[in-house]
Coordinates of C-alpha atoms in Angstrom, one line a residue:
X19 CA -22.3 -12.1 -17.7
X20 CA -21.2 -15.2 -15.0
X21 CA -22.4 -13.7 -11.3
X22 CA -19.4 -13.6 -8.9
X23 CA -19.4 -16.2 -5.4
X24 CA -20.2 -15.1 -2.8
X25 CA -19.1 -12.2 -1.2
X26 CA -16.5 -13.3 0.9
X27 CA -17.0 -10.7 3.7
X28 CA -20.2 -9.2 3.5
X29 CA -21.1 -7.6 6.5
X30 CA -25.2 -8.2 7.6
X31 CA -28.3 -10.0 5.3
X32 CA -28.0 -9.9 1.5
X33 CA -31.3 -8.5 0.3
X34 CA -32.8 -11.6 -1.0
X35 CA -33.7 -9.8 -4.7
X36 CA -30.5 -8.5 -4.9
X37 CA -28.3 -11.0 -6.0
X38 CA -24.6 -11.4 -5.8
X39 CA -23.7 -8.0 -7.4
X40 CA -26.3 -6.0 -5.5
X41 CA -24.5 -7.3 -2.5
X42 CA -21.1 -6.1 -4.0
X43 CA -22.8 -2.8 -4.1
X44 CA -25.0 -3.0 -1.1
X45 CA -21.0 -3.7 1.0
X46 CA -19.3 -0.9 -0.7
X47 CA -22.4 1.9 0.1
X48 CA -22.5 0.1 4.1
X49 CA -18.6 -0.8 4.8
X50 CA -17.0 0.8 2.0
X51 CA -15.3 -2.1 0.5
X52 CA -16.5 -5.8 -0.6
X53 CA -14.4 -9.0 -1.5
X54 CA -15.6 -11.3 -3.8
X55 CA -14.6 -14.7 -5.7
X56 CA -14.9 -16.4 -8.7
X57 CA -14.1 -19.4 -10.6
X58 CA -10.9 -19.3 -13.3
X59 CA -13.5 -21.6 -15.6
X60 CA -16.1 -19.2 -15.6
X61 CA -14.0 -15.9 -16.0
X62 CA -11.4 -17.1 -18.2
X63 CA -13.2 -15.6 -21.6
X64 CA -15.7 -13.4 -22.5
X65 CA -16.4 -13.3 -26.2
X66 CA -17.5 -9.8 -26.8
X67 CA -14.9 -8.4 -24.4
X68 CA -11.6 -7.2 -26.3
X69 CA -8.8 -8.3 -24.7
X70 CA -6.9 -5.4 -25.2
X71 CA -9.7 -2.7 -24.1
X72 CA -9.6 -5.0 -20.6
X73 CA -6.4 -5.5 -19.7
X74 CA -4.9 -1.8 -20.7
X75 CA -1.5 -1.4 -19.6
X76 CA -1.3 -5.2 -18.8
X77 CA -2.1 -6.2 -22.7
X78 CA 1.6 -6.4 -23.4
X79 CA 2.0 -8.9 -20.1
X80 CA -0.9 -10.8 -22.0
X81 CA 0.4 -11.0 -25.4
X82 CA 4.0 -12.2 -23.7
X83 CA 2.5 -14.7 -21.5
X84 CA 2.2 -18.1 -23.8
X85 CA 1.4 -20.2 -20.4
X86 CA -2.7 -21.1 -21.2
X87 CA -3.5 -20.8 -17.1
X88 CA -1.2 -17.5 -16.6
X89 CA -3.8 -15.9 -19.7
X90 CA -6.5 -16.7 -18.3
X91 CA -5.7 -15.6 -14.6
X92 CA -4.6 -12.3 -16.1
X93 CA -7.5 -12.0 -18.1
X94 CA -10.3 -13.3 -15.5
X95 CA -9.1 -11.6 -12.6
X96 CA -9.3 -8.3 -14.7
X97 CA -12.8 -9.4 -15.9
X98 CA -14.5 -10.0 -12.4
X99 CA -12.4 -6.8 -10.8
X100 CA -13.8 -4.7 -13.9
X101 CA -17.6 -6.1 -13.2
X102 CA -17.1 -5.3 -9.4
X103 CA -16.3 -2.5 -9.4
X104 CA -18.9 -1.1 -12.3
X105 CA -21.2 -3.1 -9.2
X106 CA -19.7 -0.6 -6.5
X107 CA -20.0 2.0 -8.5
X108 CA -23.6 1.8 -10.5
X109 CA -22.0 2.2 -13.9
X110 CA -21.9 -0.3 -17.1
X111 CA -18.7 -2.1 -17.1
X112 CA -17.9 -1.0 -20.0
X113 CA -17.1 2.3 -18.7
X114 CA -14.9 1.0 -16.0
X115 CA -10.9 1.3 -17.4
X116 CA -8.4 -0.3 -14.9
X117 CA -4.6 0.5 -14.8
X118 CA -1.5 0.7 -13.3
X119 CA -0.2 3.1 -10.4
X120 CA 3.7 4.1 -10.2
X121 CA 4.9 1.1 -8.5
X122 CA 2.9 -1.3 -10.8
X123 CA -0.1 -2.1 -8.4
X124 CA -2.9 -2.7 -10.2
X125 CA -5.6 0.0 -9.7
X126 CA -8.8 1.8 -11.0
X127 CA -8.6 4.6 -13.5
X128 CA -12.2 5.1 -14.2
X129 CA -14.7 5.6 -12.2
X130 CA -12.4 7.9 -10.1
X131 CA -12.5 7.4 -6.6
X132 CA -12.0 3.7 -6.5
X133 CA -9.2 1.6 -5.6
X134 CA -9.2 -2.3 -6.3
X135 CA -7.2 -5.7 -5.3
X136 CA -6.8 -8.7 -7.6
X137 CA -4.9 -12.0 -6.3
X138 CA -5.6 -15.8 -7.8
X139 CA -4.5 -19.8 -7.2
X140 CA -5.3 -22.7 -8.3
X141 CA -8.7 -22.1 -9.8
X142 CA -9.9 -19.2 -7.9
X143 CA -9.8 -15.7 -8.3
X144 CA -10.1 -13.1 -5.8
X145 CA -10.8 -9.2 -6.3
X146 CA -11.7 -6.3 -3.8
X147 CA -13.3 -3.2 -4.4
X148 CA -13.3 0.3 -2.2
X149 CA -14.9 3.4 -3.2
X150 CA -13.3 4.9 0.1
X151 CA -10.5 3.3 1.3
X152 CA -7.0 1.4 -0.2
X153 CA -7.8 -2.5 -0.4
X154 CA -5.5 -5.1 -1.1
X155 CA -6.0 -9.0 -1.0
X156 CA -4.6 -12.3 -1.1
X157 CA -5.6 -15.8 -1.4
X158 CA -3.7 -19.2 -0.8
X159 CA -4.9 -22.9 -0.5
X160 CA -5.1 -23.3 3.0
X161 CA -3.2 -26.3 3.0
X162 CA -0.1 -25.5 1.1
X163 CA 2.8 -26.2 3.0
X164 CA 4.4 -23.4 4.1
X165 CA 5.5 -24.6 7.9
X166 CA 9.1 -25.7 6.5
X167 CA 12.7 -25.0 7.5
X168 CA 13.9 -21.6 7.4
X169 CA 10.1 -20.2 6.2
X170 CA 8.0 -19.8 9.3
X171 CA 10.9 -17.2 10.3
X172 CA 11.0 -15.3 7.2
X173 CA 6.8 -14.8 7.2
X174 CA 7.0 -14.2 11.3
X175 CA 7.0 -11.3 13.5
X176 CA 9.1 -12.9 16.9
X177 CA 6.2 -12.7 18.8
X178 CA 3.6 -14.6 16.1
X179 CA 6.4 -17.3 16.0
X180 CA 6.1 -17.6 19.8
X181 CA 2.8 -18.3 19.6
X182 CA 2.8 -20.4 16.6
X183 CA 4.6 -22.7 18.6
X184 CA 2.2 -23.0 21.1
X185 CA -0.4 -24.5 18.4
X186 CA -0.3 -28.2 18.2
X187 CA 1.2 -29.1 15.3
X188 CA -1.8 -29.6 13.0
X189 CA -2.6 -26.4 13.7
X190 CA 0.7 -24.2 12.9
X191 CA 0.4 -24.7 9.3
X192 CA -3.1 -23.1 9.0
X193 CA -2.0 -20.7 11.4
X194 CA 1.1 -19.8 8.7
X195 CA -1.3 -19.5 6.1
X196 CA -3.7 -17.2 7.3
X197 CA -0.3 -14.6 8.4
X198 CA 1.2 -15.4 5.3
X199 CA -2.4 -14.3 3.3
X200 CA -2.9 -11.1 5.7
X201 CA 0.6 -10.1 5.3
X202 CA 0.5 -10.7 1.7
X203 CA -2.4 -8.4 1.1
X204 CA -1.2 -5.6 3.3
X205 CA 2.1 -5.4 0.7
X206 CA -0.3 -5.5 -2.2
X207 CA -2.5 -2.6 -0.7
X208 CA 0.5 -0.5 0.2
X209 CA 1.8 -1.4 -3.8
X210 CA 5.6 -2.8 -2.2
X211 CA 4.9 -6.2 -2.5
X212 CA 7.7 -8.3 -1.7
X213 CA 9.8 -4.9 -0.5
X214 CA 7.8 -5.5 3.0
X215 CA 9.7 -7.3 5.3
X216 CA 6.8 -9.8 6.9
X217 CA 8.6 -11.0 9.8
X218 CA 8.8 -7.1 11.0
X219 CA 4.8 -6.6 11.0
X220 CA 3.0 -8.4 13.9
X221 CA -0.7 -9.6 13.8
X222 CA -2.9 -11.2 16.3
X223 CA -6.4 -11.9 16.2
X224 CA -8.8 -9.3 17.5
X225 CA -12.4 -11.1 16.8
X226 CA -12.9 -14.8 15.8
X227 CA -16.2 -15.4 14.5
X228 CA -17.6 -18.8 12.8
X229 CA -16.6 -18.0 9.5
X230 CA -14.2 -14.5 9.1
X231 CA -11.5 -12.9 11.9
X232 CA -10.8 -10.0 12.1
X233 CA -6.6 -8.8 13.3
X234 CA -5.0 -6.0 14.4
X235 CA -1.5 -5.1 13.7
X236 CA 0.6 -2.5 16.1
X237 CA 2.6 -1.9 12.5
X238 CA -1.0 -0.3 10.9
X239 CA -3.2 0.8 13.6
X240 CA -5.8 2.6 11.2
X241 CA -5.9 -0.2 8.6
X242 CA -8.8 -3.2 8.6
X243 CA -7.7 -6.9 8.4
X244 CA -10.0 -9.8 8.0
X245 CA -9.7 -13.6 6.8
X246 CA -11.6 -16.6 6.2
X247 CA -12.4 -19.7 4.7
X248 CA -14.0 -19.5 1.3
X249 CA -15.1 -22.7 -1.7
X250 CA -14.7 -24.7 1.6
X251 CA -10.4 -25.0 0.5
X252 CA -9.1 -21.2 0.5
X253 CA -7.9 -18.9 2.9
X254 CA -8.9 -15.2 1.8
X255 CA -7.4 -12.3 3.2
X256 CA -8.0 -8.3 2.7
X257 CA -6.0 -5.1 3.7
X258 CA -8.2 -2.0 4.2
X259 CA -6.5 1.4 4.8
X260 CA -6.4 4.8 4.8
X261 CA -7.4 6.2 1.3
X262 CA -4.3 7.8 0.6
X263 CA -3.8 8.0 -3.1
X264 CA -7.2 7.5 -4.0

């Protein structure tokens, strides 16, 4: 089986015999949750895993989807969630079944207790696992344009634009990125996606640190948010809430 990257927000030293899946378990028993990446190339097939038996309510997506690269997101993403969460969880991955919850938000149907969070671009793919809490997260290059006309007020709270245009203006399309990423994963954790209206929900930093931030957001005062920098070219966010619906 092809290890995971690193994880993107583990929290103290990786045991140094542990490897990159005893850290996804070693985050999940400490902090309740872990983020890790992957490669598309390395996750895109596994020869003695099914398709179908994977991918479960999402094999009709699959067999519709005739686009090479929209396969093999569908089917890596599923492949390195599946793995990290039989990590989290201490069991063979073969006994890990992933779903589908009302609204269509990917989720965890066995081991019970978990919740999970898939998101992919360009070549990267991008899961999170919680045995305790809901988790969503998102990933973007962190140079894709967003800072054009019309955008920057759809994505921003009045307040975030205020500030944004403070930034020099090298800086403001970063900045976009990372609210776009944070906002996008607190949709997918809450399962509305698009239905959440960004430029309602305010963030500001609350910690900078060398390689993650943590944010606060007067919109979800008992949720996590973190971001950072990961294969030197993404920005990866993750939503971590209450465990409603669990």
């Amino acid at each position: 089986m092809v290890e995971p990257g690193t994880v993107s927000f583990s929290v103290g030293p990786l045991l140094p015999d542990s490897g990159p899946w005893g850290a996804v378990s070693e985050n999940v028993r400490r902090e309740g949750y872990a983020v890790c990446h992957g490669r598309l190339a390395d996750w895109a097939s596994a020869p003695c895993t099914p398709a179908r038996e994977l991918l479960g309510a999402d094999w009709p997506r699959y067999q519709a989807t005739r686009e090479p690269t929209l396969r093999a997101r569908l089917f890596g993403s599923r492949l390195l969630l599946r793995q990290a969460v039989a990590a989290a969880g201490g069991v063979d991955p073969a006994g890990v079944v992933l779903g589908r919850g009302a609204r269509g938000r990917p989720g965890v149907i066995e081991p019970a207790g978990f919740d999970g969070g898939i998101s992919h671009t360009a070549g990267l793919l991008v899961v999170g696992v919680s045995g305790t809490f809901r988790i969503g997260v998102d990933v973007e290059a962190q140079d894709r344009l967003l800072l054009t006309p019309g955008l920057p007020e759809k994505v921003c709270h009045p307040e975030e634009l205020a500030a944004l245009r403070l930034l020099p203006y090298a800086e403001r399309n970063r900045m976009l990125v990372r609210l776009w990423t944070l906002k996008e994963a607190y949709a997918k954790a809450l399962g509305i996606g698009l239905g959440l209206d960004f430029s309602r929900v305010h963030f500001q930093p609350r910690r900078v640190g060398r390689e993650t931030t943590l944010w606060r957001s007067r919109a979800a005062p008992d949720w996590h948010f973190q971001s950072g920098v990961v294969a030197r070219h993404f920005v990866v966010a993750c939503a971590v809430g209450p465990g409603a619906g669990l």
